[in-house]
XYZ file of C-alpha atoms in Angstrom:
126
model
C -15.425 12.673 -0.220
C -12.222 11.893 -2.071
C -11.083 8.242 -1.659
C -7.814 7.923 0.211
C -5.943 6.650 -2.744
C -6.591 9.880 -4.713
C -6.007 12.286 -1.813
C -2.729 14.131 -1.307
C -0.736 12.881 1.698
C -0.703 16.261 3.122
C -4.580 16.207 3.225
C -4.686 12.776 5.035
C -6.074 13.521 8.535
C -7.419 10.070 9.383
C -5.210 8.698 12.313
C -5.366 5.087 11.146
C -4.154 5.801 7.554
C -1.353 8.205 8.861
C -0.283 5.142 11.241
C -0.210 2.901 8.404
C 1.892 5.316 6.292
C 4.060 5.640 9.342
C 4.720 2.025 9.460
C 5.452 1.861 5.732
C 7.903 4.895 6.122
C 9.677 2.742 8.815
C 10.252 -0.033 6.455
C 11.265 1.582 3.470
C 13.200 4.520 4.904
C 11.178 7.009 3.161
C 9.476 10.030 5.035
C 6.011 10.714 3.698
C 6.219 14.510 4.764
C 8.676 15.052 1.889
C 6.108 13.798 -0.605
C 3.063 15.715 0.544
C 2.050 16.549 -2.937
C 1.781 13.156 -3.987
C -1.506 11.019 -3.871
C -1.384 8.060 -1.496
C -1.587 5.898 -4.521
C 1.627 7.308 -6.169
C 3.118 7.241 -2.773
C 2.350 3.416 -2.224
C 4.040 2.864 -5.713
C 7.198 4.915 -4.693
C 7.418 2.902 -1.208
C 7.589 -0.367 -3.383
C 10.364 1.355 -5.568
C 12.097 3.490 -2.929
C 15.244 3.539 -5.236
C 12.962 5.350 -7.965
C 11.492 4.155 -11.263
C 12.943 1.865 -13.251
C 14.649 -0.071 -10.216
C 13.663 -3.361 -8.853
C 10.537 -3.689 -6.694
C 11.411 -4.143 -3.121
C 8.683 -5.824 -1.317
C 7.694 -4.817 2.235
C 9.293 -7.177 4.624
C 8.011 -8.356 8.229
C 11.744 -8.437 9.399
C 11.785 -4.492 9.390
C 8.285 -4.005 10.471
C 7.223 -2.558 13.867
C 4.052 -4.099 15.338
C 0.985 -2.462 14.097
C -1.438 -2.585 11.008
C 1.178 -4.053 8.525
C 1.262 -7.242 10.689
C -2.319 -7.718 11.235
C -4.507 -10.096 9.356
C -6.744 -8.359 7.089
C -9.719 -10.054 8.628
C -8.756 -8.445 11.833
C -8.473 -4.963 10.789
C -11.022 -2.937 12.741
C -10.254 0.406 11.057
C -13.090 1.225 8.351
C -10.567 3.599 6.727
C -7.781 1.178 6.393
C -10.195 -1.409 4.945
C -11.703 0.935 2.350
C -8.233 2.118 1.275
C -7.538 -1.670 0.892
C -10.536 -2.298 -1.117
C -9.783 0.469 -3.318
C -6.235 -0.624 -3.907
C -7.766 -4.222 -4.389
C -10.037 -2.868 -7.078
C -7.473 -0.897 -8.905
C -4.834 -3.996 -8.914
C -7.526 -6.583 -9.817
C -6.422 -8.389 -6.594
C -9.488 -9.642 -4.673
C -8.825 -8.904 -0.973
C -10.985 -12.016 0.097
C -8.148 -14.378 -0.970
C -5.830 -12.410 1.724
C -8.243 -12.818 4.648
C -6.185 -15.141 6.645
C -2.735 -12.963 5.640
C -1.061 -10.149 6.919
C -2.003 -6.636 5.402
C 1.753 -6.558 4.426
C 1.245 -9.661 2.189
C -1.812 -8.082 0.624
C 0.112 -4.785 -0.364
C 3.026 -6.547 -1.653
C 0.586 -8.733 -3.988
C -1.211 -5.637 -4.959
C 1.985 -3.661 -5.730
C 3.271 -6.652 -7.752
C 0.047 -6.827 -9.826
C 0.179 -3.071 -10.541
C 3.332 -3.229 -11.752
C 2.791 -6.252 -13.992
C -0.238 -4.801 -15.416
C 1.814 -1.516 -16.084
C 4.220 -3.724 -17.999
C 1.717 -5.622 -20.096
C 0.045 -2.373 -21.031
C 3.413 -0.760 -22.012
C 3.817 -3.683 -24.335
C 0.596 -3.204 -26.262
């Protein structure tokens, strides 16, 4: 089985993952259907930089969110596939998901995106 982070967006059929991507689309103004050939990992990176590479990172904000998974505390997420996606993302970003148990999924995603961007900057400096 291909991890959800490595799957193309057009290949995702899990309703919980699709629901999460729809919520991210709503906040960022992007339309994931336009980016079907991107992997979920690349799409998540694009969602934190909707104006393109080299622009300032824009964190997901609860003021623009619709009620759903993003506003749910990570410990209360019942979807196994969403939790697996978060654990895979946590592993790549080196952000322990356990530190975010009492916080919203949106907070975890923002921390993971920031950590990935910081790691990329450090890697370029070497």
